Short mmCIF file of C-alpha atoms in Angstrom, two decimals:
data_model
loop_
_atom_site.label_atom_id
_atom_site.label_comp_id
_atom_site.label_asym_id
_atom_site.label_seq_id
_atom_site.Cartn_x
_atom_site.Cartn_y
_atom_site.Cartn_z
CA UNK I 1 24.98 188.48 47.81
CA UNK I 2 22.18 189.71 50.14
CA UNK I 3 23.51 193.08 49.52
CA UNK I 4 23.11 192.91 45.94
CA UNK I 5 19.38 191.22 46.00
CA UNK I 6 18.19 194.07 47.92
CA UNK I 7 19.48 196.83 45.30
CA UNK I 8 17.28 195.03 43.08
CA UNK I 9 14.55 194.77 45.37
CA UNK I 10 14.87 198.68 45.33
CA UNK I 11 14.54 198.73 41.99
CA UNK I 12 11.28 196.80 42.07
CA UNK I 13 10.20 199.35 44.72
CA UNK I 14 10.58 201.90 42.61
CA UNK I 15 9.33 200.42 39.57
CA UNK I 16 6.13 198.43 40.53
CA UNK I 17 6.45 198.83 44.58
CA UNK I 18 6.97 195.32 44.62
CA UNK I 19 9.01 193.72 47.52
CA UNK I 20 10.13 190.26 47.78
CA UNK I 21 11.91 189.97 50.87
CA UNK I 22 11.14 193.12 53.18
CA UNK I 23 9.07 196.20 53.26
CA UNK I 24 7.41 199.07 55.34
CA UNK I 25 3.80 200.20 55.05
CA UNK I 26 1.25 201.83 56.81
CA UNK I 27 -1.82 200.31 58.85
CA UNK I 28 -4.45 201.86 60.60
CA UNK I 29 -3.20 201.05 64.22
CA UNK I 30 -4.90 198.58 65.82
CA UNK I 31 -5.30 200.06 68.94
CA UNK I 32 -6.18 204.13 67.96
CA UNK I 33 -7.98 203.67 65.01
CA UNK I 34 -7.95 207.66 64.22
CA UNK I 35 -4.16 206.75 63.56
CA UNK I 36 -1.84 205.60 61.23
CA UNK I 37 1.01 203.08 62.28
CA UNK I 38 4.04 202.01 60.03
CA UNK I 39 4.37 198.07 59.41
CA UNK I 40 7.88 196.04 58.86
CA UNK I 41 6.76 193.06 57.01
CA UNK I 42 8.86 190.09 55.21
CA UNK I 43 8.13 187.57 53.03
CA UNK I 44 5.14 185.55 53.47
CA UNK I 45 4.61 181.93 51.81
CA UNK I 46 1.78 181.98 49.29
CA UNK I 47 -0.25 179.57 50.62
CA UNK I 48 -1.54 178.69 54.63
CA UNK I 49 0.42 177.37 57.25
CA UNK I 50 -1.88 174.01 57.05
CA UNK I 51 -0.98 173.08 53.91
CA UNK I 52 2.59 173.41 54.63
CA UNK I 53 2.86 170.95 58.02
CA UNK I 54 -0.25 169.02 56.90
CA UNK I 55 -1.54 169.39 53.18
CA UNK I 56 -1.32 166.25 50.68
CA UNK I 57 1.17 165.51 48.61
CA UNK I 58 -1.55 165.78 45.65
CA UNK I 59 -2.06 169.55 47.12
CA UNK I 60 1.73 169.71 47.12
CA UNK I 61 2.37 168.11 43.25
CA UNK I 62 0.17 170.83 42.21
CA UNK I 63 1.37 173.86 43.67
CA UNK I 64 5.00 172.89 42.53
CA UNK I 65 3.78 172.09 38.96
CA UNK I 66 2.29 175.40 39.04
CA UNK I 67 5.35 177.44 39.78
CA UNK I 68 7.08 175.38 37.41
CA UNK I 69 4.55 176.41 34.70
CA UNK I 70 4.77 180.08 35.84
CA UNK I 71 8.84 179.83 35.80
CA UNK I 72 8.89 178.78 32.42
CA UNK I 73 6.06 181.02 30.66
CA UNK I 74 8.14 183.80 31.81
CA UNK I 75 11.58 182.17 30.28
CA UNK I 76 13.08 181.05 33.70
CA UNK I 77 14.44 177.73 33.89
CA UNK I 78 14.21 176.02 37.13
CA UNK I 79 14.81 172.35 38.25
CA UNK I 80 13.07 170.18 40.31
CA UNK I 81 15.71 170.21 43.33
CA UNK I 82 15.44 174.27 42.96
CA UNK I 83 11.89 174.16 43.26
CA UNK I 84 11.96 171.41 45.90
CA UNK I 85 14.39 173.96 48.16
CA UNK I 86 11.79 176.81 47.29
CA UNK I 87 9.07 174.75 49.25
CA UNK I 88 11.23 174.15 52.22
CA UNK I 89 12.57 177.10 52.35
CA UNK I 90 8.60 178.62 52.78
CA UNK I 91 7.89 175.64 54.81
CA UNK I 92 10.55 177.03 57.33
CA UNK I 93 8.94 180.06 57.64
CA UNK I 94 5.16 178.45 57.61
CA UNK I 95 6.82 176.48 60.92
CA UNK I 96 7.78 179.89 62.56
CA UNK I 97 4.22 181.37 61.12
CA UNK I 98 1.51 183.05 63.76
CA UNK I 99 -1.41 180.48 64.16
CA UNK I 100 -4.35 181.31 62.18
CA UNK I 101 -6.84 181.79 65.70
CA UNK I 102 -4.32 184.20 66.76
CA UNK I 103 -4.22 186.21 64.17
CA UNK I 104 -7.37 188.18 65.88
CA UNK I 105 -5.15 188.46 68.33
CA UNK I 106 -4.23 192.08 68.80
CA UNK I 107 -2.37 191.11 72.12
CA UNK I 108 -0.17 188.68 70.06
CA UNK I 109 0.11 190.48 66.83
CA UNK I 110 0.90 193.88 68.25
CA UNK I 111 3.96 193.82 68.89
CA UNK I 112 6.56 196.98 68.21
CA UNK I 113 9.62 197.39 67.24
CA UNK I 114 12.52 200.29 66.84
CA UNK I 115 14.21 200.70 63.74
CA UNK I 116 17.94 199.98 65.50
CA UNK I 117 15.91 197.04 66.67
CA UNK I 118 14.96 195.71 63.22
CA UNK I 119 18.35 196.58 62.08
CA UNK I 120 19.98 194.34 64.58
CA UNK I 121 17.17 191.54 63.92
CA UNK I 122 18.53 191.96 59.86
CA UNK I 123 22.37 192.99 59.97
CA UNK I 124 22.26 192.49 56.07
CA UNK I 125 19.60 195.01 55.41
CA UNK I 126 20.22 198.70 55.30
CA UNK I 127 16.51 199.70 56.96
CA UNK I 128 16.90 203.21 56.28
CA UNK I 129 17.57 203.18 52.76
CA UNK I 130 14.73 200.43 52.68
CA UNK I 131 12.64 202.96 54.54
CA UNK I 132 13.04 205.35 51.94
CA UNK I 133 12.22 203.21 49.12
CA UNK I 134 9.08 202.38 50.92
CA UNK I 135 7.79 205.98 50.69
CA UNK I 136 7.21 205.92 54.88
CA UNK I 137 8.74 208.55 57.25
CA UNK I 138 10.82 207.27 60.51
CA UNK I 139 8.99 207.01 63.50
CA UNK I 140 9.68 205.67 67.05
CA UNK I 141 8.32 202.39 66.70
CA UNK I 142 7.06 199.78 63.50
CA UNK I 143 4.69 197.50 64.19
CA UNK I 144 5.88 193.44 63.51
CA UNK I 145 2.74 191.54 63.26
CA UNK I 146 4.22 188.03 63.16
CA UNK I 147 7.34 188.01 65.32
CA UNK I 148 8.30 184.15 64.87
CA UNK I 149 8.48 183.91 60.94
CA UNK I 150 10.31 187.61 60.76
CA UNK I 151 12.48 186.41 62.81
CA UNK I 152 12.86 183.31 60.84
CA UNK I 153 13.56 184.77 57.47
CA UNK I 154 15.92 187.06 59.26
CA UNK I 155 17.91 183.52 59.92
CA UNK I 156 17.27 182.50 56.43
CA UNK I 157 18.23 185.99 54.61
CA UNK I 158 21.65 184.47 53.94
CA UNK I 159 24.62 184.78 51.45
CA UNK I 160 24.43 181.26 51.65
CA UNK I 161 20.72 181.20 51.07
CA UNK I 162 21.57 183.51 47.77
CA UNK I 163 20.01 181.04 45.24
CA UNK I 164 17.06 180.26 46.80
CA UNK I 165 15.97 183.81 47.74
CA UNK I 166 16.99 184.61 43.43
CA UNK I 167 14.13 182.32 43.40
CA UNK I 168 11.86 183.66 46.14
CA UNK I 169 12.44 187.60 43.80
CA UNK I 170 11.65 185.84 40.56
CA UNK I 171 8.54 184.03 41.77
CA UNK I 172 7.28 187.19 43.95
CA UNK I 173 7.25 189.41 40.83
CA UNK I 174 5.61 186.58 38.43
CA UNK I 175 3.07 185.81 40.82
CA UNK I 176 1.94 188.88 41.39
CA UNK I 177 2.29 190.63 37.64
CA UNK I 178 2.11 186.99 35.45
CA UNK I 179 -1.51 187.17 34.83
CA UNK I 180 -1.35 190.50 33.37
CA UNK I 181 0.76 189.27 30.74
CA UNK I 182 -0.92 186.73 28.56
CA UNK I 183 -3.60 183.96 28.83
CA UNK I 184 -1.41 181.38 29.26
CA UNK I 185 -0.39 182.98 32.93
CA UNK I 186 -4.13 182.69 33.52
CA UNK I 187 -4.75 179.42 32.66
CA UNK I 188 -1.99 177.94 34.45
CA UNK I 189 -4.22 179.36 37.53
CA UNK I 190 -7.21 177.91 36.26
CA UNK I 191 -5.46 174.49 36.27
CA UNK I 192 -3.83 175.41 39.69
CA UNK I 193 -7.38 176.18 40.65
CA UNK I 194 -8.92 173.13 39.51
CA UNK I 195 -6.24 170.60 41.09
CA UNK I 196 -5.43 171.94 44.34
CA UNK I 197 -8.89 173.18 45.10
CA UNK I 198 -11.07 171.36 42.80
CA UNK I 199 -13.08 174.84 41.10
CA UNK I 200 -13.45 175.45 37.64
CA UNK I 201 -13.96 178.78 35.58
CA UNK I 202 -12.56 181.83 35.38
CA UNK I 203 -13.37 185.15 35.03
CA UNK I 204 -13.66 187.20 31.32
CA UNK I 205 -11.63 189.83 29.82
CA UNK I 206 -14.13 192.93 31.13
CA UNK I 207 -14.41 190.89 34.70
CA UNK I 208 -10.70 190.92 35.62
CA UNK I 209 -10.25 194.08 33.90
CA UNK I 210 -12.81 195.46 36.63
CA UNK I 211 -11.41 193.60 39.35
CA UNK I 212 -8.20 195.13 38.51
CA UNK I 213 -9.11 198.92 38.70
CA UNK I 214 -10.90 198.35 41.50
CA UNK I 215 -8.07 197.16 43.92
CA UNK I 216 -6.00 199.83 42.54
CA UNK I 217 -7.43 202.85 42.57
CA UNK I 218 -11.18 201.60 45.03
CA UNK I 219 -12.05 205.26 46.30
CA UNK I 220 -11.98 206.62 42.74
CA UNK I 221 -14.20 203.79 41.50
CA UNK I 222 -16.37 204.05 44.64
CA UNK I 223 -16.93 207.54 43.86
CA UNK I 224 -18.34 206.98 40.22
CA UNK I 225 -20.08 204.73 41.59
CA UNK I 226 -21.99 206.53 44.37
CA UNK I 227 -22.41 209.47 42.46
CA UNK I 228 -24.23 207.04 39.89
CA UNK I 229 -26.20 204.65 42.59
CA UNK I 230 -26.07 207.04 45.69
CA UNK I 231 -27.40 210.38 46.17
CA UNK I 232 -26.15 212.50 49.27
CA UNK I 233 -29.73 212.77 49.10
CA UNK I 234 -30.12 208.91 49.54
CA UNK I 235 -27.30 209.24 52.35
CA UNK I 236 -29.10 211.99 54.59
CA UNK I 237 -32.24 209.16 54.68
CA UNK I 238 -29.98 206.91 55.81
CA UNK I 239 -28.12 208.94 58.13
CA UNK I 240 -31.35 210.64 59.48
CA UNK I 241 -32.79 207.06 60.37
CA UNK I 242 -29.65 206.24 62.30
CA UNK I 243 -29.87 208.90 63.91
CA UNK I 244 -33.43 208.42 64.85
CA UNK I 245 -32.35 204.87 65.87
CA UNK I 246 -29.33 205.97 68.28
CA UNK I 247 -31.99 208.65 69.87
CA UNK I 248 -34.64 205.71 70.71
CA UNK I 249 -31.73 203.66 71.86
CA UNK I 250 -30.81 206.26 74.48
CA UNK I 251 -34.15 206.78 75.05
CA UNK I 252 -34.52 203.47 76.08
CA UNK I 253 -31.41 202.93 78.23
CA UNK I 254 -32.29 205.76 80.46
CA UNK I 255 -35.44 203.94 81.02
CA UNK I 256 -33.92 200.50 82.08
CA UNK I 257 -34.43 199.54 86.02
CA UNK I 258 -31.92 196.49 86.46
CA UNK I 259 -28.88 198.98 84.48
CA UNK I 260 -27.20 201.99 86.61
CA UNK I 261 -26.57 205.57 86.39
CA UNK I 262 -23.33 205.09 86.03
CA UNK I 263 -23.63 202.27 83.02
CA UNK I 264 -26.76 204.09 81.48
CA UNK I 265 -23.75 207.33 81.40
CA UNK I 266 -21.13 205.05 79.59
CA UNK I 267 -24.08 203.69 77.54
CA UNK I 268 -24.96 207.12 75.75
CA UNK I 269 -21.44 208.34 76.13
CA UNK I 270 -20.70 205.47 73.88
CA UNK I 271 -23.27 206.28 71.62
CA UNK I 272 -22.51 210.19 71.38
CA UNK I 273 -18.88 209.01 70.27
CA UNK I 274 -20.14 206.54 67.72
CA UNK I 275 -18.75 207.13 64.14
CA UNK I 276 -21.53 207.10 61.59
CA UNK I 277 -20.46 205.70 58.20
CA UNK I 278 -23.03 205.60 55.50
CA UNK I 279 -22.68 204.43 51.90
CA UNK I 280 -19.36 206.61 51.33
CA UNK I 281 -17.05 208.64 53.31
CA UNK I 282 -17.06 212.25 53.60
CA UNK I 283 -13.87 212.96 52.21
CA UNK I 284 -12.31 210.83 49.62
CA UNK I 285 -9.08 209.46 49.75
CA UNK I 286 -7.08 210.98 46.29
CA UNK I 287 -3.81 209.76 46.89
CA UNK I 288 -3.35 209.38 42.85
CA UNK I 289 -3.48 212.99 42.26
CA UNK I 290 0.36 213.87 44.05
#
């Protein structure tokens, strides 16, 4: 049961902070960005809402062979009709998904939630002991980006929808992990790739090796690599001819005739209260070493 799926999806938590169904996290809020904001989040399909409601079936062969491939590399079996009620099952959510032009949106995608309210959106979800496996502290509100499709796969988070969402765990931890397995992973991909969006190649050994440590742990590799490419004393020039910039700017503003005293205040206000980011940031994030 649903109950049962989520112990494991605790266990993933805690073993490779994966989540296939539901999750918190942290933002930067979207409307105070010198703040942090916690995020509910659910299950997203893998691919865009378009090629859901309007892709080919070519586009739609391909992506099903692929998982297919995937399933079995890892020793999975899975039938046709089982992969057939994996797509519909994303499709339903890709109906209920946030429009792409809205997604810029912060008036539509900031939207904010209670925990007792996401508990009564997912009565088979205990939130707080998912909140704990997330790693995030309670707060008074969450922020649900997407309201429609959360609200969506809180209809399809089932008992009755057990077999499907087995699926939705198994294919959420090969997809993300598969390619760090073997070759074969990666060249099921590569074909993926090649039929669905009509690109060949792939990256070497060293290149995805890079790729990978870099979207891990980016501060630590940004900070070899500034100390190797970017002197502070490099950053002072910089940050000096900024400087020298914003100070001509306000120069200028105070001598415009068609702008008022009032704007020309907001003007340089707004400039006094710019953030200056150059290169690298002052402090590096270290969240590795605890």
């Amino acid at each position: 049961n649903v109950t049962e799926l989520m112990n494991v999806q605790n266990t993933l938590m805690e073993k490779l902070y994966c989540a296939p169904f539901a999750a918190f996290s942290l933002t930067v809020d979207f409307k105070d960005s010198t703040r942090y904001i916690p995020v509910f989040g659910v299950y997203n399909p893998n691919m865009t809402k378009d090629f859901y409601l309007s892709g080919t079936e070519i586009q739609k062969s391909a992506y099903l062979k692929y998982l297919k491939t995937v399933m079995e590399l890892s020793g999975e079996e899975i039938t046709d009709s089982q992969l057939e009620e994996f797509y519909n099952f994303e499709k339903s959510l890709a109906e209920k998904m946030m429009n792409p032009e809205d997604m810029g949106n912060v008036d539509k995608f900031y939207n904010t939630y209670t925990l007792d309210e996401i508990q009564t959106l997912f009565p088979t979800v205990d939130t707080e002991k998912l909140l704990i496996y997330s790693g995030i502290q309670k707060e008074d509100k969450f922020l649900v980006t997407d309201v429609g499709m959360t609200e969506e796969f809180a209809h399809l988070l089932t008992d009755e929808n057990i077999e499907v969402l087995k699926t939705v765990a198994k294919l959420t931890v090969i997809l993300s992990y598969g390619t760090t397995l073997n070759t074969e992973f990666v060249d099921a991909s590569n074909v993926f790739n090649q039929e669905f969006l009509g690109i060949s190649g792939t990256y070497s050994d060293e290149e995805r090796a890079a790729i990978t440590v870099s979207s891990v742990m980016p501060d630590y590799i940004g900070e070899i690599y500034a100390e190797k490419y970017f002197t502070e004393e490099a950053k002072q020039d910089v940050l000096k001819m900024v400087r020298d910039i914003v100070s001509v700017y306000k120069k200028r503003i105070g001598n415009l005739t068609w702008m008022s005293d009032e704007t020309k205040e907001k003007a340089i206000r707004k400039l006094d209260t710019m953030k200056i980011k150059i290169g690298y940031p002052d402090k590096w994030e270290t969240y590795l070493d605890n």
